[in-house]
One Martini backbone bead per residue (centre of mass of N, CA, C, O) as a GRO file, in nm:
protein
  388
    1MET     BB    1  15.701  10.723  12.243
    2ALA     BB    2  15.900  10.918  12.376
    3ASP     BB    3  16.130  10.918  12.607
    4PRO     BB    4  16.086  11.085  12.903
    5ARG     BB    5  16.396  11.092  12.982
    6LYS     BB    6  16.446  11.272  12.697
    7SER     BB    7  16.309  11.508  12.777
    8PRO     BB    8  16.268  11.802  12.844
    9PRO     BB    9  16.255  12.012  13.074
   10LEU     BB   10  16.018  12.143  13.311
   11THR     BB   11  16.017  12.448  13.157
   12ARG     BB   12  15.981  12.754  13.023
   13ASP     BB   13  16.198  12.721  12.802
   14SER     BB   14  16.073  12.459  12.683
   15ILE     BB   15  15.810  12.597  12.591
   16ILE     BB   16  15.936  12.799  12.400
   17ALA     BB   17  16.059  12.578  12.221
   18ALA     BB   18  15.793  12.438  12.150
   19HIS     BB   19  15.667  12.678  12.003
   20ALA     BB   20  15.879  12.694  11.777
   21LEU     BB   21  15.811  12.401  11.669
   22ILE     BB   22  15.467  12.445  11.630
   23LYS     BB   23  15.359  12.727  11.514
   24GLN     BB   24  15.308  12.634  11.209
   25TYR     BB   25  15.050  12.430  11.307
   26ILE     BB   26  14.907  12.659  11.468
   27HIS     BB   27  14.700  12.864  11.639
   28TYR     BB   28  14.678  13.206  11.730
   29THR     BB   29  14.480  13.258  11.963
   30PRO     BB   30  14.255  13.455  12.094
   31VAL     BB   31  14.188  13.743  12.299
   32LEU     BB   32  13.918  13.813  12.512
   33THR     BB   33  13.664  14.044  12.609
   34ASN     BB   34  13.405  14.132  12.876
   35ALA     BB   35  13.217  14.355  13.040
   36THR     BB   36  12.985  14.191  13.162
   37LEU     BB   37  13.158  13.967  13.302
   38THR     BB   38  13.333  14.159  13.466
   39ASP     BB   39  13.100  14.281  13.626
   40LEU     BB   40  13.001  14.016  13.752
   41ALA     BB   41  13.272  13.943  13.896
   42SER     BB   42  13.249  14.245  14.056
   43THR     BB   43  12.980  14.131  14.180
   44PRO     BB   44  12.790  14.054  14.420
   45GLN     BB   45  12.624  13.818  14.544
   46SER     BB   46  12.338  13.708  14.642
   47ALA     BB   47  12.175  13.559  14.894
   48SER     BB   48  12.015  13.364  14.704
   49ASP     BB   49  12.268  13.243  14.561
   50LEU     BB   50  12.370  13.105  14.856
   51VAL     BB   51  12.169  12.908  14.868
   52ASP     BB   52  12.269  12.588  14.915
   53THR     BB   53  12.554  12.665  15.021
   54PRO     BB   54  12.849  12.705  15.202
   55TRP     BB   55  12.758  13.043  15.208
   56ALA     BB   56  12.522  13.057  15.373
   57GLY     BB   57  12.477  13.371  15.542
   58GLN     BB   58  12.699  13.516  15.405
   59LYS     BB   59  12.903  13.751  15.301
   60PRO     BB   60  12.961  13.862  15.008
   61ALA     BB   61  13.183  13.899  14.784
   62LYS     BB   62  13.408  14.190  14.654
   63PRO     BB   63  13.559  14.170  14.384
   64LYS     BB   64  13.827  14.255  14.151
   65ILE     BB   65  13.764  14.154  13.809
   66ARG     BB   66  13.954  14.092  13.513
   67LEU     BB   67  13.872  13.949  13.204
   68TRP     BB   68  14.051  13.690  13.019
   69PHE     BB   69  14.028  13.511  12.696
   70LYS     BB   70  14.141  13.199  12.589
   71CYS     BB   71  14.061  13.068  12.254
   72GLU     BB   72  14.073  12.725  12.207
   73ASN     BB   73  13.805  12.684  12.042
   74LEU     BB   74  13.984  12.810  11.779
   75GLN     BB   75  14.135  12.572  11.739
   76LYS     BB   76  14.243  12.315  11.615
   77VAL     BB   77  13.982  12.085  11.658
   78GLY     BB   78  13.863  12.274  11.905
   79ALA     BB   79  14.150  12.252  12.074
   80PHE     BB   80  14.446  12.235  12.261
   81LYS     BB   81  14.551  11.935  12.190
   82VAL     BB   82  14.728  11.992  11.932
   83ARG     BB   83  14.982  12.088  12.069
   84GLY     BB   84  15.075  11.817  12.197
   85ALA     BB   85  15.069  11.643  11.942
   86PHE     BB   86  15.284  11.793  11.778
   87HIS     BB   87  15.513  11.780  11.985
   88ALA     BB   88  15.528  11.475  12.015
   89LEU     BB   89  15.592  11.413  11.715
   90MET     BB   90  15.846  11.589  11.686
   91ARG     BB   91  16.005  11.438  11.906
   92LEU     BB   92  15.989  11.156  11.781
   93MET     BB   93  16.135  11.229  11.510
   94ALA     BB   94  16.406  11.314  11.678
   95GLU     BB   95  16.463  11.037  11.743
   96GLU     BB   96  16.698  10.816  11.751
   97GLY     BB   97  16.613  10.585  11.488
   98TRP     BB   98  16.314  10.604  11.419
   99GLU     BB   99  16.317  10.642  11.105
  100ALA     BB  100  16.535  10.426  11.025
  101HIS     BB  101  16.333  10.196  11.172
  102GLY     BB  102  16.025  10.271  11.062
  103GLY     BB  103  15.840  10.477  11.219
  104ARG     BB  104  15.678  10.623  10.996
  105GLU     BB  105  15.534  10.363  10.888
  106ARG     BB  106  15.405  10.259  11.158
  107GLY     BB  107  15.349  10.483  11.360
  108VAL     BB  108  15.061  10.574  11.559
  109TYR     BB  109  14.887  10.559  11.881
  110LEU     BB  110  14.550  10.577  12.031
  111THR     BB  111  14.373  10.595  12.350
  112GLY     BB  112  14.105  10.796  12.368
  113ASN     BB  113  14.191  11.088  12.388
  114HIS     BB  114  14.283  11.305  12.117
  115ALA     BB  115  14.216  11.191  11.833
  116GLN     BB  116  14.200  11.442  11.642
  117ALA     BB  117  14.474  11.563  11.707
  118LEU     BB  118  14.649  11.323  11.612
  119ALA     BB  119  14.537  11.293  11.329
  120LEU     BB  120  14.626  11.571  11.226
  121ALA     BB  121  14.928  11.559  11.294
  122ALA     BB  122  14.990  11.304  11.129
  123ARG     BB  123  14.898  11.405  10.854
  124THR     BB  124  15.083  11.655  10.836
  125ILE     BB  125  15.359  11.478  10.878
  126GLY     BB  126  15.326  11.170  10.766
  127VAL     BB  127  15.167  10.972  10.978
  128PRO     BB  128  15.035  10.707  11.092
  129ALA     BB  129  14.701  10.656  11.242
  130HIS     BB  130  14.587  10.471  11.533
  131ILE     BB  131  14.249  10.451  11.656
  132VAL     BB  132  14.115  10.368  11.966
  133MET     BB  133  13.759  10.303  11.988
  134PRO     BB  134  13.467  10.294  12.105
  135LYS     BB  135  13.163  10.191  11.985
  136ILE     BB  136  13.009  10.434  12.157
  137SER     BB  137  13.096  10.649  12.002
  138THR     BB  138  13.039  10.921  11.848
  139PRO     BB  139  12.979  10.979  11.522
  140SER     BB  140  13.125  11.256  11.502
  141LYS     BB  141  13.401  11.159  11.614
  142ILE     BB  142  13.454  10.939  11.410
  143ALA     BB  143  13.433  11.112  11.153
  144ALA     BB  144  13.654  11.319  11.223
  145THR     BB  145  13.889  11.119  11.250
  146LYS     BB  146  13.868  11.012  10.958
  147ARG     BB  147  13.896  11.289  10.814
  148TYR     BB  148  14.208  11.307  10.922
  149GLY     BB  149  14.317  10.995  10.834
  150ALA     BB  150  14.245  10.781  11.028
  151ARG     BB  151  14.257  10.474  11.184
  152VAL     BB  152  13.976  10.298  11.301
  153ILE     BB  153  13.950  10.110  11.607
  154PHE     BB  154  13.743   9.894  11.768
  155SER     BB  155  13.603   9.867  12.099
  156GLY     BB  156  13.531   9.826  12.392
  157SER     BB  157  13.458   9.994  12.704
  158THR     BB  158  13.669   9.856  12.848
  159SER     BB  159  13.996   9.834  12.939
  160THR     BB  160  14.035   9.536  12.859
  161GLU     BB  161  13.929   9.558  12.569
  162ARG     BB  162  14.119   9.785  12.479
  163GLU     BB  163  14.394   9.644  12.537
  164ALA     BB  164  14.352   9.411  12.339
  165VAL     BB  165  14.348   9.588  12.084
  166VAL     BB  166  14.620   9.724  12.123
  167GLU     BB  167  14.790   9.467  12.100
  168GLU     BB  168  14.710   9.416  11.804
  169VAL     BB  169  14.821   9.679  11.686
  170ILE     BB  170  15.114   9.639  11.767
  171LYS     BB  171  15.156   9.365  11.626
  172GLU     BB  172  15.077   9.470  11.336
  173THR     BB  173  15.250   9.771  11.331
  174GLY     BB  174  15.449   9.903  11.561
  175ALA     BB  175  15.331  10.126  11.704
  176ARG     BB  176  15.328  10.431  11.882
  177LEU     BB  177  15.260  10.588  12.168
  178VAL     BB  178  15.023  10.864  12.235
  179PRO     BB  179  14.951  11.030  12.492
  180PRO     BB  180  14.718  11.267  12.606
  181TYR     BB  181  14.894  11.374  12.902
  182ASP     BB  182  15.119  11.158  13.034
  183HIS     BB  183  15.363  11.371  12.923
  184PRO     BB  184  15.605  11.599  12.876
  185ASP     BB  185  15.550  11.670  12.573
  186ILE     BB  186  15.255  11.742  12.614
  187MET     BB  187  15.284  11.961  12.832
  188LEU     BB  188  15.463  12.154  12.667
  189GLY     BB  189  15.260  12.197  12.440
  190GLN     BB  190  15.022  12.308  12.612
  191GLY     BB  191  15.193  12.552  12.741
  192THR     BB  192  15.189  12.750  12.492
  193LEU     BB  193  14.931  12.906  12.572
  194GLY     BB  194  15.063  13.063  12.809
  195ILE     BB  195  15.263  13.230  12.649
  196GLU     BB  196  15.059  13.373  12.472
  197PHE     BB  197  14.879  13.497  12.688
  198GLN     BB  198  15.089  13.681  12.815
  199GLU     BB  199  15.161  13.842  12.559
  200GLN     BB  200  14.876  13.947  12.482
  201VAL     BB  201  14.808  14.110  12.738
  202GLU     BB  202  15.050  14.294  12.737
  203ARG     BB  203  14.985  14.419  12.460
  204MET     BB  204  14.695  14.524  12.521
  205LEU     BB  205  14.782  14.713  12.750
  206ALA     BB  206  14.994  14.883  12.585
  207GLU     BB  207  14.829  14.986  12.327
  208GLY     BB  208  14.618  15.175  12.511
  209GLY     BB  209  14.739  15.247  12.764
  210LYS     BB  210  14.659  15.350  13.081
  211GLU     BB  211  14.343  15.415  13.050
  212GLN     BB  212  14.296  15.232  12.760
  213PRO     BB  213  14.298  14.941  12.667
  214LYS     BB  214  14.269  14.655  12.452
  215CYS     BB  215  13.951  14.657  12.570
  216SER     BB  216  13.612  14.638  12.726
  217PHE     BB  217  13.752  14.788  12.975
  218THR     BB  218  13.813  14.981  13.255
  219LEU     BB  219  14.105  15.074  13.456
  220LYS     BB  220  14.021  15.134  13.756
  221GLY     BB  221  14.283  15.201  13.972
  222LYS     BB  222  14.528  15.120  13.817
  223ARG     BB  223  14.840  15.048  13.817
  224GLU     BB  224  15.105  15.162  13.621
  225THR     BB  225  15.296  14.892  13.650
  226LYS     BB  226  15.106  14.723  13.497
  227LYS     BB  227  15.150  14.440  13.243
  228GLY     BB  228  14.953  14.192  13.335
  229LEU     BB  229  14.891  13.911  13.466
  230ASP     BB  230  14.801  13.760  13.781
  231ALA     BB  231  14.614  13.519  13.662
  232ILE     BB  232  14.530  13.166  13.607
  233ILE     BB  233  14.248  12.966  13.489
  234ALA     BB  234  14.214  12.606  13.455
  235PRO     BB  235  14.134  12.322  13.346
  236CYS     BB  236  14.088  11.976  13.490
  237GLY     BB  237  14.183  11.651  13.410
  238GLY     BB  238  14.474  11.516  13.335
  239GLY     BB  239  14.675  11.797  13.344
  240GLY     BB  240  14.842  11.895  13.095
  241MET     BB  241  14.749  12.195  13.068
  242LEU     BB  242  14.782  12.295  13.358
  243SER     BB  243  15.083  12.223  13.393
  244GLY     BB  244  15.186  12.381  13.147
  245THR     BB  245  15.085  12.657  13.242
  246ALA     BB  246  15.246  12.660  13.507
  247ILE     BB  247  15.526  12.650  13.375
  248SER     BB  248  15.488  12.917  13.204
  249CYS     BB  249  15.470  13.088  13.498
  250GLU     BB  250  15.735  13.043  13.604
  251GLY     BB  251  15.878  13.337  13.744
  252THR     BB  252  15.637  13.574  13.683
  253GLY     BB  253  15.397  13.602  13.920
  254ILE     BB  254  15.186  13.404  13.816
  255PHE     BB  255  14.904  13.262  13.898
  256VAL     BB  256  14.779  12.918  13.935
  257PHE     BB  257  14.466  12.763  13.859
  258GLY     BB  258  14.217  12.515  13.921
  259ALA     BB  259  13.933  12.345  13.753
  260GLU     BB  260  13.635  12.160  13.860
  261PRO     BB  261  13.413  11.928  13.893
  262SER     BB  262  13.203  11.787  14.158
  263PHE     BB  263  13.064  11.562  14.019
  264GLU     BB  264  13.113  11.250  14.123
  265GLY     BB  265  13.431  11.317  14.175
  266ALA     BB  266  13.578  11.509  13.951
  267ASP     BB  267  13.766  11.643  14.192
  268ASP     BB  268  14.051  11.483  14.220
  269CYS     BB  269  14.272  11.698  14.254
  270LYS     BB  270  14.163  11.840  14.501
  271ARG     BB  271  14.143  11.585  14.679
  272GLY     BB  272  14.438  11.497  14.654
  273ILE     BB  273  14.563  11.745  14.789
  274GLU     BB  274  14.409  11.710  15.061
  275GLN     BB  275  14.537  11.401  15.091
  276GLY     BB  276  14.834  11.368  14.951
  277LYS     BB  277  14.705  11.199  14.692
  278ARG     BB  278  14.666  11.046  14.409
  279ILE     BB  279  14.390  10.997  14.204
  280GLU     BB  280  14.330  10.717  13.972
  281THR     BB  281  14.006  10.726  13.986
  282VAL     BB  282  13.710  10.797  13.775
  283LYS     BB  283  13.338  10.826  13.820
  284THR     BB  284  13.169  11.029  13.581
  285LEU     BB  285  12.876  11.242  13.447
  286THR     BB  286  12.961  11.503  13.373
  287ILE     BB  287  12.910  11.764  13.150
  288ALA     BB  288  13.228  11.779  13.171
  289ASP     BB  289  13.358  11.542  12.971
  290GLY     BB  290  13.671  11.643  12.955
  291LEU     BB  291  13.683  11.591  13.303
  292ARG     BB  292  13.681  11.252  13.356
  293THR     BB  293  13.987  11.254  13.432
  294PRO     BB  294  14.257  11.164  13.581
  295VAL     BB  295  14.542  11.255  13.705
  296GLY     BB  296  14.851  11.243  13.611
  297ALA     BB  297  15.172  11.188  13.711
  298TYR     BB  298  15.319  11.425  13.577
  299PRO     BB  299  15.122  11.654  13.646
  300TRP     BB  300  15.132  11.604  13.955
  301SER     BB  301  15.432  11.690  13.992
  302VAL     BB  302  15.356  11.992  13.931
  303ILE     BB  303  15.102  12.058  14.097
  304TYR     BB  304  15.205  11.927  14.380
  305GLU     BB  305  15.518  11.882  14.420
  306ARG     BB  306  15.592  12.181  14.294
  307LYS     BB  307  15.356  12.391  14.336
  308LEU     BB  308  15.242  12.551  14.060
  309VAL     BB  309  14.964  12.514  14.187
  310ARG     BB  310  14.798  12.685  14.419
  311GLN     BB  311  14.483  12.600  14.346
  312MET     BB  312  14.177  12.424  14.386
  313PHE     BB  313  13.854  12.414  14.219
  314SER     BB  314  13.491  12.381  14.247
  315VAL     BB  315  13.192  12.298  14.052
  316THR     BB  316  12.879  12.288  13.952
  317GLU     BB  317  12.648  12.214  13.720
  318ASP     BB  318  12.490  12.482  13.741
  319GLN     BB  319  12.737  12.667  13.714
  320ILE     BB  320  12.821  12.572  13.437
  321LYS     BB  321  12.555  12.648  13.290
  322LYS     BB  322  12.561  12.948  13.356
  323ALA     BB  323  12.832  13.010  13.219
  324LEU     BB  324  12.759  12.905  12.939
  325ARG     BB  325  12.524  13.096  12.883
  326LEU     BB  326  12.688  13.358  12.900
  327VAL     BB  327  12.877  13.299  12.664
  328LEU     BB  328  12.663  13.255  12.445
  329GLU     BB  329  12.494  13.531  12.495
  330ARG     BB  330  12.737  13.754  12.545
  331MET     BB  331  12.986  13.650  12.350
  332LYS     BB  332  12.922  13.456  12.107
  333VAL     BB  333  13.051  13.172  12.208
  334MET     BB  334  13.169  12.848  12.134
  335VAL     BB  335  13.138  12.615  12.400
  336GLU     BB  336  13.216  12.388  12.633
  337PRO     BB  337  13.168  12.293  12.952
  338SER     BB  338  13.474  12.255  13.027
  339ALA     BB  339  13.559  12.564  12.953
  340VAL     BB  340  13.384  12.706  13.219
  341VAL     BB  341  13.505  12.643  13.508
  342GLY     BB  342  13.669  12.902  13.552
  343LEU     BB  343  13.439  13.103  13.533
  344ALA     BB  344  13.262  12.978  13.755
  345THR     BB  345  13.463  13.038  13.977
  346ALA     BB  346  13.472  13.353  13.947
  347LEU     BB  347  13.151  13.387  13.988
  348PHE     BB  348  13.071  13.145  14.237
  349ASN     BB  349  13.329  13.102  14.411
  350GLU     BB  350  13.384  13.217  14.731
  351TYR     BB  351  13.669  13.132  14.789
  352PHE     BB  352  13.793  13.280  14.551
  353ARG     BB  353  13.665  13.565  14.590
  354LYS     BB  354  13.777  13.618  14.877
  355MET     BB  355  14.073  13.601  14.802
  356VAL     BB  356  14.081  13.839  14.605
  357GLU     BB  357  13.975  14.054  14.800
  358LYS     BB  358  14.200  14.024  15.018
  359GLU     BB  359  14.461  14.062  14.823
  360CYS     BB  360  14.350  14.325  14.625
  361GLY     BB  361  14.104  14.479  14.648
  362GLU     BB  362  14.061  14.757  14.450
  363GLU     BB  363  14.266  14.666  14.230
  364GLY     BB  364  14.282  14.377  14.161
  365TRP     BB  365  14.245  14.142  13.887
  366ASP     BB  366  14.404  13.980  13.621
  367LEU     BB  367  14.213  13.721  13.466
  368GLY     BB  368  14.275  13.417  13.324
  369ILE     BB  369  14.077  13.235  13.081
  370VAL     BB  370  14.042  12.903  12.974
  371PHE     BB  371  13.927  12.802  12.664
  372SER     BB  372  13.965  12.474  12.576
  373GLY     BB  373  13.678  12.435  12.408
  374GLY     BB  374  13.417  12.351  12.121
  375ASN     BB  375  13.307  12.037  12.148
  376VAL     BB  376  12.977  12.089  12.055
  377SER     BB  377  12.658  12.033  11.999
  378VAL     BB  378  12.353  12.156  11.935
  379GLU     BB  379  12.196  11.922  12.061
  380ALA     BB  380  12.338  11.926  12.338
  381LEU     BB  381  12.262  12.213  12.413
  382GLY     BB  382  11.957  12.184  12.391
  383LYS     BB  383  11.931  11.964  12.611
  384MET     BB  384  12.064  12.127  12.845
  385PHE     BB  385  11.828  12.379  12.804
  386GLU     BB  386  11.580  12.237  12.844
  387VAL     BB  387  11.254  12.237  12.932
  388PRO     BB  388  11.073  12.027  13.145
   0.00000   0.00000   0.00000
């Protein structure tokens, strides 16, 4: 990986530059709206909905929320991750001496998440990719990674077994590591979705005029000076995408929030902020399997130390499944459980909903929801919703 000390500064301008560098390789994914989900977000939950929650017996919030969805589930490889992979490789290729000293021939390697994203980026640019994957990885993930042209090397499931295989790969190939999220170049690449999101909503609002923008709902009582999003809420696993999105919004007046599952301590970023210290290990089997990773050191510096993420929220497994069902049935969009934690927050988390009601009143918020990916099988969805 390129030396992080030589990475561009973690600024909005650097993300705009990253977008210029990678836009020929990625999809400019669409922004969708849905009147039904916007109506649900703006309707108070019932008293029965709040039973067995921290808000039982309280008056439900009545926020005004207009939802906009950035569909990274329609990105190449089915997730936002390809943005960071392409940017990291482009930055590595630009490193002085890398190609002259055989870097292109030796290639890159990855262990853990982002396997398909790196495999595609490496194939596109013409660099060998060596992917270390546990033997227990799903056959579909292994097949997809190989289909993108990567060499897959299997390891055991523990970090010790994985690191031993990685050492062998380095010794054999001299390949350079591309980390999945904990690197400035990855964060800047992921943040390009935030730049697009802001531009797209501004354009959709402008194209329809004051009374009816280019979306599926009417902006009743909306102030005429409004030009774009008020806030974005994004999932948080390792934090690369959330921190990149936060950087993309710095200085724009757009608030950025993060969302995590609460199951078995998967909300490490939220808990870390409350404790004032990054939590470095997470062991959880949340259905939002893309968010089982602790926040990395570089993302943490943006989320917590620079305070570019205003607040973190967590949602339950049932809330994730409810949000997922709504997206599948009402939007007719295929997403994975990890992708809907932001929507679940907007619909079901009363802390978030009360905050919006208090701050915005009748005017409400235009809230951007990042659908981070759609890598889920039909079989997995069927099992998730099967009747006991």
